[in-house]
PDB file of C-alpha atoms in Angstrom:
ATOM      1  CA  UNK B   1       0.031   0.183  -0.319  1.00 78.00           C
ATOM      2  CA  UNK B   2       2.827   1.916   0.643  1.00 84.00           C
ATOM      3  CA  UNK B   3       4.501   1.782  -2.491  1.00 90.00           C
ATOM      4  CA  UNK B   4       1.265   2.466  -4.326  1.00 92.00           C
ATOM      5  CA  UNK B   5       1.336   5.853  -2.496  1.00 92.00           C
ATOM      6  CA  UNK B   6       4.814   7.112  -3.168  1.00 93.00           C
ATOM      7  CA  UNK B   7       4.295   5.972  -6.949  1.00 95.00           C
ATOM      8  CA  UNK B   8       1.414   7.935  -7.141  1.00 95.00           C
ATOM      9  CA  UNK B   9       2.819  11.082  -5.188  1.00 95.00           C
ATOM     10  CA  UNK B  10       5.354  10.841  -8.054  1.00 96.00           C
ATOM     11  CA  UNK B  11       3.225  10.854 -10.444  1.00 96.00           C
ATOM     12  CA  UNK B  12       1.474  13.652  -9.149  1.00 96.00           C
ATOM     13  CA  UNK B  13       4.331  15.659  -8.789  1.00 96.00           C
ATOM     14  CA  UNK B  14       5.854  14.804 -12.005  1.00 96.00           C
ATOM     15  CA  UNK B  15       2.215  15.661 -14.192  1.00 96.00           C
ATOM     16  CA  UNK B  16       1.976  19.111 -12.054  1.00 95.00           C
ATOM     17  CA  UNK B  17       5.496  19.918 -13.253  1.00 94.00           C
ATOM     18  CA  UNK B  18       4.599  19.346 -16.485  1.00 93.00           C
ATOM     19  CA  UNK B  19       1.554  21.405 -16.242  1.00 93.00           C
ATOM     20  CA  UNK B  20       3.324  24.487 -15.378  1.00 91.00           C
ATOM     21  CA  UNK B  21       6.004  23.906 -18.216  1.00 91.00           C
ATOM     22  CA  UNK B  22       4.035  23.269 -21.100  1.00 89.00           C
ATOM     23  CA  UNK B  23       3.519  25.376 -24.342  1.00 89.00           C
ATOM     24  CA  UNK B  24       0.442  24.174 -25.376  1.00 89.00           C
ATOM     25  CA  UNK B  25      -2.469  24.652 -23.373  1.00 89.00           C
ATOM     26  CA  UNK B  26      -4.380  21.319 -23.739  1.00 90.00           C
ATOM     27  CA  UNK B  27      -0.952  19.558 -23.287  1.00 91.00           C
ATOM     28  CA  UNK B  28      -1.272  21.073 -19.962  1.00 92.00           C
ATOM     29  CA  UNK B  29      -4.757  20.657 -19.344  1.00 93.00           C
ATOM     30  CA  UNK B  30      -4.215  16.582 -20.037  1.00 93.00           C
ATOM     31  CA  UNK B  31      -1.444  16.924 -17.575  1.00 95.00           C
ATOM     32  CA  UNK B  32      -3.577  18.421 -15.044  1.00 95.00           C
ATOM     33  CA  UNK B  33      -6.280  15.789 -15.106  1.00 95.00           C
ATOM     34  CA  UNK B  34      -3.428  13.028 -15.029  1.00 95.00           C
ATOM     35  CA  UNK B  35      -2.562  14.936 -11.846  1.00 95.00           C
ATOM     36  CA  UNK B  36      -5.747  14.912 -10.483  1.00 95.00           C
ATOM     37  CA  UNK B  37      -6.641  11.474 -10.816  1.00 95.00           C
ATOM     38  CA  UNK B  38      -3.287  10.521  -9.241  1.00 95.00           C
ATOM     39  CA  UNK B  39      -4.357  12.706  -6.159  1.00 95.00           C
ATOM     40  CA  UNK B  40      -8.018  10.776  -6.203  1.00 95.00           C
ATOM     41  CA  UNK B  41      -5.857   7.778  -5.729  1.00 94.00           C
ATOM     42  CA  UNK B  42      -4.062   9.385  -2.954  1.00 94.00           C
ATOM     43  CA  UNK B  43      -7.662  10.297  -1.767  1.00 93.00           C
ATOM     44  CA  UNK B  44      -8.339   6.516  -1.633  1.00 92.00           C
ATOM     45  CA  UNK B  45      -5.420   5.432   0.027  1.00 91.00           C
ATOM     46  CA  UNK B  46      -6.055   7.833   2.809  1.00 90.00           C
ATOM     47  CA  UNK B  47      -9.166   6.736   3.660  1.00 88.00           C
ATOM     48  CA  UNK B  48     -11.183   9.167   2.218  1.00 91.00           C
ATOM     49  CA  UNK B  49     -12.908   7.284  -0.673  1.00 91.00           C
ATOM     50  CA  UNK B  50     -16.115   9.920  -1.169  1.00 92.00           C
ATOM     51  CA  UNK B  51     -13.598  12.608  -1.408  1.00 93.00           C
ATOM     52  CA  UNK B  52     -11.498  10.252  -4.115  1.00 94.00           C
ATOM     53  CA  UNK B  53     -15.271  10.214  -6.050  1.00 94.00           C
ATOM     54  CA  UNK B  54     -15.719  13.959  -6.063  1.00 93.00           C
ATOM     55  CA  UNK B  55     -12.112  14.431  -6.860  1.00 92.00           C
ATOM     56  CA  UNK B  56     -12.998  12.912  -9.909  1.00 94.00           C
ATOM     57  CA  UNK B  57     -16.195  13.831 -10.517  1.00 94.00           C
ATOM     58  CA  UNK B  58     -15.960  17.571 -10.344  1.00 92.00           C
ATOM     59  CA  UNK B  59     -12.871  18.258 -10.596  1.00 91.00           C
ATOM     60  CA  UNK B  60     -11.518  15.776 -13.365  1.00 90.00           C
ATOM     61  CA  UNK B  61     -14.770  15.633 -15.166  1.00 90.00           C
ATOM     62  CA  UNK B  62     -16.686  19.716 -14.489  1.00 91.00           C
ATOM     63  CA  UNK B  63     -14.140  21.522 -14.156  1.00 91.00           C
ATOM     64  CA  UNK B  64     -11.535  20.477 -16.918  1.00 92.00           C
ATOM     65  CA  UNK B  65     -14.630  20.387 -19.288  1.00 91.00           C
ATOM     66  CA  UNK B  66     -15.077  24.178 -18.291  1.00 91.00           C
ATOM     67  CA  UNK B  67     -11.642  24.854 -19.411  1.00 92.00           C
ATOM     68  CA  UNK B  68     -11.397  22.506 -22.698  1.00 90.00           C
ATOM     69  CA  UNK B  69     -14.626  24.756 -23.459  1.00 90.00           C
ATOM     70  CA  UNK B  70     -12.752  27.815 -22.775  1.00 90.00           C
ATOM     71  CA  UNK B  71      -9.730  26.846 -24.945  1.00 89.00           C
ATOM     72  CA  UNK B  72     -11.819  25.390 -27.774  1.00 89.00           C
ATOM     73  CA  UNK B  73     -13.554  29.135 -27.583  1.00 88.00           C
ATOM     74  CA  UNK B  74     -10.466  31.320 -27.730  1.00 87.00           C
ATOM     75  CA  UNK B  75      -9.062  28.567 -30.608  1.00 82.00           C
ATOM     76  CA  UNK B  76      -5.642  28.235 -28.736  1.00 78.00           C
ATOM     77  CA  UNK B  77      -3.480  25.925 -30.652  1.00 73.00           C
ATOM     78  CA  UNK B  78      -0.224  26.481 -32.540  1.00 79.00           C
ATOM     79  CA  UNK B  79       0.288  30.185 -32.333  1.00 80.00           C
ATOM     80  CA  UNK B  80      -0.385  30.361 -28.531  1.00 81.00           C
ATOM     81  CA  UNK B  81       2.404  27.472 -28.021  1.00 82.00           C
ATOM     82  CA  UNK B  82       4.894  29.332 -29.911  1.00 84.00           C
ATOM     83  CA  UNK B  83       4.193  32.321 -28.081  1.00 83.00           C
ATOM     84  CA  UNK B  84       4.339  30.762 -24.943  1.00 82.00           C
ATOM     85  CA  UNK B  85       7.859  29.607 -25.893  1.00 83.00           C
ATOM     86  CA  UNK B  86       8.840  32.886 -26.394  1.00 83.00           C
ATOM     87  CA  UNK B  87       7.460  33.941 -23.394  1.00 83.00           C
ATOM     88  CA  UNK B  88       8.738  31.142 -21.034  1.00 81.00           C
ATOM     89  CA  UNK B  89      12.794  31.256 -21.061  1.00 83.00           C
ATOM     90  CA  UNK B  90      15.152  30.437 -18.381  1.00 84.00           C
ATOM     91  CA  UNK B  91      15.709  33.722 -17.765  1.00 85.00           C
ATOM     92  CA  UNK B  92      12.438  34.397 -16.940  1.00 83.00           C
ATOM     93  CA  UNK B  93      11.635  31.262 -15.101  1.00 86.00           C
ATOM     94  CA  UNK B  94      15.159  30.992 -12.732  1.00 90.00           C
ATOM     95  CA  UNK B  95      14.207  33.402 -10.335  1.00 90.00           C
ATOM     96  CA  UNK B  96      10.649  32.573  -9.172  1.00 89.00           C
ATOM     97  CA  UNK B  97      11.338  28.975  -9.489  1.00 90.00           C
ATOM     98  CA  UNK B  98      14.374  29.870  -6.936  1.00 92.00           C
ATOM     99  CA  UNK B  99      12.174  31.353  -4.540  1.00 93.00           C
ATOM    100  CA  UNK B 100       9.413  28.804  -4.637  1.00 92.00           C
ATOM    101  CA  UNK B 101      12.204  26.454  -3.674  1.00 93.00           C
ATOM    102  CA  UNK B 102      13.073  28.588  -0.580  1.00 94.00           C
ATOM    103  CA  UNK B 103       9.351  28.347   0.195  1.00 92.00           C
ATOM    104  CA  UNK B 104       9.383  24.834  -0.261  1.00 92.00           C
ATOM    105  CA  UNK B 105      12.302  24.816   2.153  1.00 93.00           C
ATOM    106  CA  UNK B 106      10.860  26.372   4.597  1.00 92.00           C
ATOM    107  CA  UNK B 107       7.915  24.401   4.463  1.00 90.00           C
ATOM    108  CA  UNK B 108       9.695  21.053   4.737  1.00 89.00           C
ATOM    109  CA  UNK B 109      11.615  22.690   7.856  1.00 90.00           C
ATOM    110  CA  UNK B 110       8.098  23.615   9.287  1.00 89.00           C
ATOM    111  CA  UNK B 111       6.828  20.057   8.900  1.00 86.00           C
ATOM    112  CA  UNK B 112       9.819  18.001   9.849  1.00 83.00           C
ATOM    113  CA  UNK B 113      10.669  19.383  12.582  1.00 85.00           C
ATOM    114  CA  UNK B 114       6.566  19.652  14.222  1.00 76.00           C
ATOM    115  CA  UNK B 115       5.693  18.419  17.371  1.00 67.00           C
ATOM    116  CA  UNK B 116       6.730  14.324  17.089  1.00 65.00           C
ATOM    117  CA  UNK B 117       3.263  12.631  17.274  1.00 64.00           C
ATOM    118  CA  UNK B 118       2.026   8.952  18.243  1.00 62.00           C
ATOM    119  CA  UNK B 119       2.265   6.867  15.080  1.00 61.00           C
ATOM    120  CA  UNK B 120      -1.622   6.309  14.465  1.00 65.00           C
ATOM    121  CA  UNK B 121      -2.732   4.315  11.310  1.00 69.00           C
ATOM    122  CA  UNK B 122      -4.679   6.128   9.211  1.00 77.00           C
ATOM    123  CA  UNK B 123      -8.513   5.053   9.418  1.00 79.00           C
ATOM    124  CA  UNK B 124     -10.814   4.981   6.499  1.00 84.00           C
ATOM    125  CA  UNK B 125     -13.623   8.078   6.897  1.00 84.00           C
ATOM    126  CA  UNK B 126     -16.897   6.703   5.192  1.00 86.00           C
ATOM    127  CA  UNK B 127     -19.316   8.809   3.539  1.00 88.00           C
ATOM    128  CA  UNK B 128     -21.606   7.949   5.870  1.00 90.00           C
ATOM    129  CA  UNK B 129     -19.781  10.017   8.543  1.00 90.00           C
ATOM    130  CA  UNK B 130     -19.265  12.788   6.082  1.00 91.00           C
ATOM    131  CA  UNK B 131     -23.019  13.061   5.221  1.00 92.00           C
ATOM    132  CA  UNK B 132     -23.972  13.211   8.944  1.00 93.00           C
ATOM    133  CA  UNK B 133     -21.511  15.654   9.407  1.00 92.00           C
ATOM    134  CA  UNK B 134     -22.046  17.857   6.094  1.00 91.00           C
ATOM    135  CA  UNK B 135     -25.922  17.702   6.987  1.00 93.00           C
ATOM    136  CA  UNK B 136     -26.112  18.176  10.694  1.00 92.00           C
ATOM    137  CA  UNK B 137     -23.389  20.639  12.233  1.00 93.00           C
ATOM    138  CA  UNK B 138     -22.326  22.128   8.586  1.00 94.00           C
ATOM    139  CA  UNK B 139     -25.840  22.400   7.593  1.00 94.00           C
ATOM    140  CA  UNK B 140     -25.492  26.403   7.470  1.00 95.00           C
ATOM    141  CA  UNK B 141     -22.203  26.029   5.683  1.00 94.00           C
ATOM    142  CA  UNK B 142     -23.657  23.812   2.990  1.00 95.00           C
ATOM    143  CA  UNK B 143     -26.424  26.410   2.299  1.00 95.00           C
ATOM    144  CA  UNK B 144     -23.736  29.359   2.125  1.00 96.00           C
ATOM    145  CA  UNK B 145     -22.147  27.076  -0.707  1.00 95.00           C
ATOM    146  CA  UNK B 146     -25.184  27.025  -2.310  1.00 95.00           C
ATOM    147  CA  UNK B 147     -25.492  30.865  -2.333  1.00 96.00           C
ATOM    148  CA  UNK B 148     -21.862  31.169  -3.300  1.00 95.00           C
ATOM    149  CA  UNK B 149     -22.647  28.442  -6.366  1.00 95.00           C
ATOM    150  CA  UNK B 150     -25.702  31.019  -7.170  1.00 95.00           C
ATOM    151  CA  UNK B 151     -23.753  33.928  -7.230  1.00 95.00           C
ATOM    152  CA  UNK B 152     -20.895  32.778  -9.103  1.00 94.00           C
ATOM    153  CA  UNK B 153     -23.398  31.226 -11.827  1.00 93.00           C
ATOM    154  CA  UNK B 154     -25.008  34.904 -12.422  1.00 95.00           C
ATOM    155  CA  UNK B 155     -21.452  36.763 -12.045  1.00 94.00           C
ATOM    156  CA  UNK B 156     -20.532  34.434 -14.777  1.00 92.00           C
ATOM    157  CA  UNK B 157     -23.513  34.795 -16.797  1.00 92.00           C
ATOM    158  CA  UNK B 158     -23.292  38.720 -16.562  1.00 92.00           C
ATOM    159  CA  UNK B 159     -19.674  39.154 -17.065  1.00 90.00           C
ATOM    160  CA  UNK B 160     -19.727  36.879 -19.783  1.00 85.00           C
ATOM    161  CA  UNK B 161     -22.096  38.770 -22.057  1.00 84.00           C
ATOM    162  CA  UNK B 162     -21.178  40.335 -24.842  1.00 77.00           C
ATOM    163  CA  UNK B 163     -21.666  44.219 -24.981  1.00 70.00           C
ATOM    164  CA  UNK B 164     -22.586  45.706 -28.250  1.00 66.00           C
ATOM    165  CA  UNK B 165     -20.042  47.859 -29.342  1.00 62.00           C
ATOM    166  CA  UNK B 166     -20.927  51.017 -30.677  1.00 64.00           C
ATOM    167  CA  UNK B 167     -18.159  52.100 -32.845  1.00 66.00           C
ATOM    168  CA  UNK B 168     -18.594  53.901 -36.111  1.00 70.00           C
ATOM    169  CA  UNK B 169     -18.597  51.651 -38.899  1.00 66.00           C
ATOM    170  CA  UNK B 170     -15.276  53.423 -40.614  1.00 70.00           C
ATOM    171  CA  UNK B 171     -13.556  52.143 -37.080  1.00 69.00           C
ATOM    172  CA  UNK B 172     -15.041  49.133 -36.735  1.00 64.00           C
ATOM    173  CA  UNK B 173     -12.126  46.228 -37.036  1.00 62.00           C
ATOM    174  CA  UNK B 174     -12.355  44.258 -39.697  1.00 60.00           C
ATOM    175  CA  UNK B 175     -11.541  40.735 -38.818  1.00 58.00           C
ATOM    176  CA  UNK B 176     -14.316  38.866 -37.422  1.00 54.00           C
ATOM    177  CA  UNK B 177     -13.975  35.772 -35.508  1.00 52.00           C
TER     178      UNK B 177
ATOM    179  CA  UNK S   1      -7.525  -0.530   5.073  1.00 55.00           C
ATOM    180  CA  UNK S   2      -4.935   0.261   6.910  1.00 58.00           C
ATOM    181  CA  UNK S   3      -2.123   2.006   5.330  1.00 67.00           C
ATOM    182  CA  UNK S   4       1.017   3.255   7.441  1.00 75.00           C
ATOM    183  CA  UNK S   5       1.710   6.334   5.604  1.00 81.00           C
ATOM    184  CA  UNK S   6       3.134   9.022   7.890  1.00 84.00           C
ATOM    185  CA  UNK S   7       1.252  12.051   7.634  1.00 84.00           C
ATOM    186  CA  UNK S   8       4.082  14.542   7.521  1.00 85.00           C
ATOM    187  CA  UNK S   9       5.083  12.856   4.265  1.00 88.00           C
ATOM    188  CA  UNK S  10       1.450  13.592   2.787  1.00 90.00           C
ATOM    189  CA  UNK S  11       1.914  17.328   4.291  1.00 90.00           C
ATOM    190  CA  UNK S  12       5.058  17.352   2.425  1.00 92.00           C
ATOM    191  CA  UNK S  13       3.361  16.427  -1.080  1.00 93.00           C
ATOM    192  CA  UNK S  14       0.592  18.753  -0.329  1.00 94.00           C
ATOM    193  CA  UNK S  15       3.502  21.373   0.241  1.00 94.00           C
ATOM    194  CA  UNK S  16       5.247  20.643  -2.477  1.00 94.00           C
ATOM    195  CA  UNK S  17       2.050  20.392  -5.010  1.00 95.00           C
ATOM    196  CA  UNK S  18       1.262  24.099  -3.464  1.00 95.00           C
ATOM    197  CA  UNK S  19       4.630  25.214  -4.287  1.00 95.00           C
ATOM    198  CA  UNK S  20       4.732  24.200  -7.795  1.00 94.00           C
ATOM    199  CA  UNK S  21       1.265  26.094  -7.933  1.00 94.00           C
ATOM    200  CA  UNK S  22       2.851  28.870  -6.865  1.00 93.00           C
ATOM    201  CA  UNK S  23       5.930  28.536  -9.230  1.00 93.00           C
ATOM    202  CA  UNK S  24       3.219  28.316 -12.234  1.00 92.00           C
ATOM    203  CA  UNK S  25       1.536  31.714 -10.979  1.00 93.00           C
ATOM    204  CA  UNK S  26       4.638  33.646 -11.101  1.00 91.00           C
ATOM    205  CA  UNK S  27       6.348  32.455 -14.327  1.00 91.00           C
ATOM    206  CA  UNK S  28       3.440  31.989 -16.914  1.00 89.00           C
ATOM    207  CA  UNK S  29       2.313  35.086 -18.234  1.00 86.00           C
ATOM    208  CA  UNK S  30      -0.825  33.343 -20.187  1.00 88.00           C
ATOM    209  CA  UNK S  31      -3.951  34.137 -17.984  1.00 90.00           C
ATOM    210  CA  UNK S  32      -5.015  30.550 -18.479  1.00 91.00           C
ATOM    211  CA  UNK S  33      -1.976  28.654 -17.165  1.00 92.00           C
ATOM    212  CA  UNK S  34      -2.353  31.159 -14.361  1.00 93.00           C
ATOM    213  CA  UNK S  35      -5.790  29.972 -13.698  1.00 93.00           C
ATOM    214  CA  UNK S  36      -4.498  26.299 -13.851  1.00 93.00           C
ATOM    215  CA  UNK S  37      -2.117  26.839 -11.115  1.00 95.00           C
ATOM    216  CA  UNK S  38      -4.148  28.612  -8.918  1.00 95.00           C
ATOM    217  CA  UNK S  39      -6.280  25.069  -9.255  1.00 94.00           C
ATOM    218  CA  UNK S  40      -3.174  23.031  -8.478  1.00 95.00           C
ATOM    219  CA  UNK S  41      -3.020  24.905  -5.168  1.00 95.00           C
ATOM    220  CA  UNK S  42      -6.703  24.672  -4.193  1.00 95.00           C
ATOM    221  CA  UNK S  43      -6.106  21.019  -4.894  1.00 94.00           C
ATOM    222  CA  UNK S  44      -3.269  20.983  -2.661  1.00 95.00           C
ATOM    223  CA  UNK S  45      -4.561  22.490   0.519  1.00 95.00           C
ATOM    224  CA  UNK S  46      -7.719  20.263   0.162  1.00 95.00           C
ATOM    225  CA  UNK S  47      -4.871  17.006  -0.092  1.00 95.00           C
ATOM    226  CA  UNK S  48      -3.636  19.006   3.191  1.00 94.00           C
ATOM    227  CA  UNK S  49      -7.218  18.866   4.856  1.00 94.00           C
ATOM    228  CA  UNK S  50      -8.156  15.312   3.487  1.00 93.00           C
ATOM    229  CA  UNK S  51      -4.684  13.914   5.499  1.00 91.00           C
ATOM    230  CA  UNK S  52      -5.813  16.139   8.401  1.00 90.00           C
ATOM    231  CA  UNK S  53      -8.979  14.741   8.346  1.00 90.00           C
ATOM    232  CA  UNK S  54      -7.672  10.861   7.998  1.00 88.00           C
ATOM    233  CA  UNK S  55      -4.934  11.574  10.976  1.00 87.00           C
ATOM    234  CA  UNK S  56      -7.812  12.189  13.542  1.00 86.00           C
ATOM    235  CA  UNK S  57      -9.978  10.081  11.850  1.00 86.00           C
ATOM    236  CA  UNK S  58     -13.023  12.927  11.774  1.00 89.00           C
ATOM    237  CA  UNK S  59     -14.971  13.735   8.888  1.00 91.00           C
ATOM    238  CA  UNK S  60     -14.306  17.546   8.728  1.00 92.00           C
ATOM    239  CA  UNK S  61     -11.513  17.484   6.723  1.00 92.00           C
ATOM    240  CA  UNK S  62     -13.604  15.712   3.665  1.00 93.00           C
ATOM    241  CA  UNK S  63     -16.345  18.588   4.585  1.00 94.00           C
ATOM    242  CA  UNK S  64     -13.507  21.498   4.205  1.00 94.00           C
ATOM    243  CA  UNK S  65     -12.331  19.565   0.856  1.00 95.00           C
ATOM    244  CA  UNK S  66     -16.467  19.913  -0.325  1.00 94.00           C
ATOM    245  CA  UNK S  67     -16.615  23.473   0.247  1.00 95.00           C
ATOM    246  CA  UNK S  68     -12.947  24.176  -1.238  1.00 95.00           C
ATOM    247  CA  UNK S  69     -14.400  22.037  -4.327  1.00 94.00           C
ATOM    248  CA  UNK S  70     -17.691  24.192  -4.395  1.00 94.00           C
ATOM    249  CA  UNK S  71     -15.634  27.432  -3.804  1.00 94.00           C
ATOM    250  CA  UNK S  72     -13.248  26.303  -6.757  1.00 94.00           C
ATOM    251  CA  UNK S  73     -16.055  25.690  -9.462  1.00 93.00           C
ATOM    252  CA  UNK S  74     -17.571  29.260  -8.369  1.00 94.00           C
ATOM    253  CA  UNK S  75     -14.039  30.411  -8.720  1.00 94.00           C
ATOM    254  CA  UNK S  76     -13.580  29.124 -12.265  1.00 93.00           C
ATOM    255  CA  UNK S  77     -16.654  29.859 -13.624  1.00 93.00           C
ATOM    256  CA  UNK S  78     -16.002  33.658 -12.706  1.00 94.00           C
ATOM    257  CA  UNK S  79     -12.477  33.545 -13.745  1.00 93.00           C
ATOM    258  CA  UNK S  80     -13.125  31.808 -17.092  1.00 93.00           C
ATOM    259  CA  UNK S  81     -15.910  34.349 -18.064  1.00 93.00           C
ATOM    260  CA  UNK S  82     -13.441  37.145 -16.939  1.00 91.00           C
ATOM    261  CA  UNK S  83     -10.775  35.276 -19.133  1.00 91.00           C
ATOM    262  CA  UNK S  84     -13.068  35.318 -22.436  1.00 90.00           C
ATOM    263  CA  UNK S  85     -13.887  39.129 -22.025  1.00 89.00           C
ATOM    264  CA  UNK S  86     -10.165  39.984 -21.350  1.00 88.00           C
ATOM    265  CA  UNK S  87      -9.526  37.977 -24.675  1.00 88.00           C
ATOM    266  CA  UNK S  88     -12.549  39.901 -26.727  1.00 86.00           C
ATOM    267  CA  UNK S  89     -11.247  43.100 -25.257  1.00 84.00           C
ATOM    268  CA  UNK S  90      -7.429  43.052 -26.015  1.00 83.00           C
ATOM    269  CA  UNK S  91      -7.404  39.578 -28.610  1.00 82.00           C
ATOM    270  CA  UNK S  92      -4.543  38.497 -26.285  1.00 81.00           C
ATOM    271  CA  UNK S  93      -3.951  36.303 -23.226  1.00 82.00           C
ATOM    272  CA  UNK S  94      -0.870  38.354 -21.997  1.00 83.00           C
ATOM    273  CA  UNK S  95      -1.397  39.225 -18.626  1.00 83.00           C
ATOM    274  CA  UNK S  96       0.875  42.400 -19.127  1.00 82.00           C
ATOM    275  CA  UNK S  97      -1.649  43.671 -21.596  1.00 81.00           C
ATOM    276  CA  UNK S  98      -3.901  44.756 -18.227  1.00 80.00           C
ATOM    277  CA  UNK S  99      -1.296  47.377 -17.225  1.00 79.00           C
ATOM    278  CA  UNK S 100      -3.740  50.087 -18.413  1.00 75.00           C
ATOM    279  CA  UNK S 101      -6.102  49.245 -15.138  1.00 72.00           C
ATOM    280  CA  UNK S 102      -3.238  50.760 -13.146  1.00 68.00           C
ATOM    281  CA  UNK S 103      -3.591  48.324 -10.276  1.00 58.00           C
TER     282      UNK S 103
END
C-alpha cells in the first residue's frame, strides 16, 4: 500500500511539473487531469473514498471540461504554443523557481520539525460519517456554499455577455472571429 | 484498509504541489495557465485537509474539501468568463496587457 502511495505521489508531482512548463494549453490541461486522477488515488489510499470520487467527478469531470470549452472557444493552438515558447525563457523562470524552492524548503523544515506525534494508522472515514456531519453541524455552511454557487452562476452570466460595440462603421475592425 | 504512510509525508506532498502552483502563477504570462496553477494550489490545500481529517479519523477534513470544491467551481466559472472578456477586448492572453488598469 505504501509503495502505491509513493508511486502515485511521484506521478502527481511529475504531472504538475509538466502542467506549469508546457507550451500548449491542451497538453497542460491533459497533464493536469493526470495529476487530479493520481491525487484521487491518494485520497482513496488515505481513507477518503468519497473525496476521491468527488475529485474525479467534479474536478476532472466538470471543471476541466469548462477549461476545455474556453480553450476551444478562444481557438488556442499552435500560435499560442509558439508565443508561450517565447515567453517562457530560463531568464524569466529561474528567479521565481528559486524563490518557490526557498518557500518549499521552509515548509519542509516546518513540517519535519513539528511536534512528534504518536504513530497512528490512518483510518477510513466513509461517506456516511461525512454525510451525517455535513447535514447536521455544517448545514449552514452548505447553504452558504449553495448561495456562493448561485452568485457564481449569475456573475459568470453577467460578465460573460457580449456588449454591443457602439463604434462607427469606419472604426470597426474588419477581422471577425 | 490500514496504511502506515506517515502524515508528514503527505503534508510534504501537499506543500510540494502548493509550491509548484505558486511557481506556475509567477512564471507564466498566459492567464489560462495562471488559472490552472491556482487550481493546483486549491487542490493541494484540499489534500492537506484530507490528510488532517484522516489523521484524526474525523469527517471535518473531507467536509472542508467539499467546500473547497464548491468554491473552486464558482471561482473557475467567474475566472473563465473574465478570461473570455479579456480576450475579446485585447485579443491576447497576455497578463501584461492589463497594465492599463493601473492596479
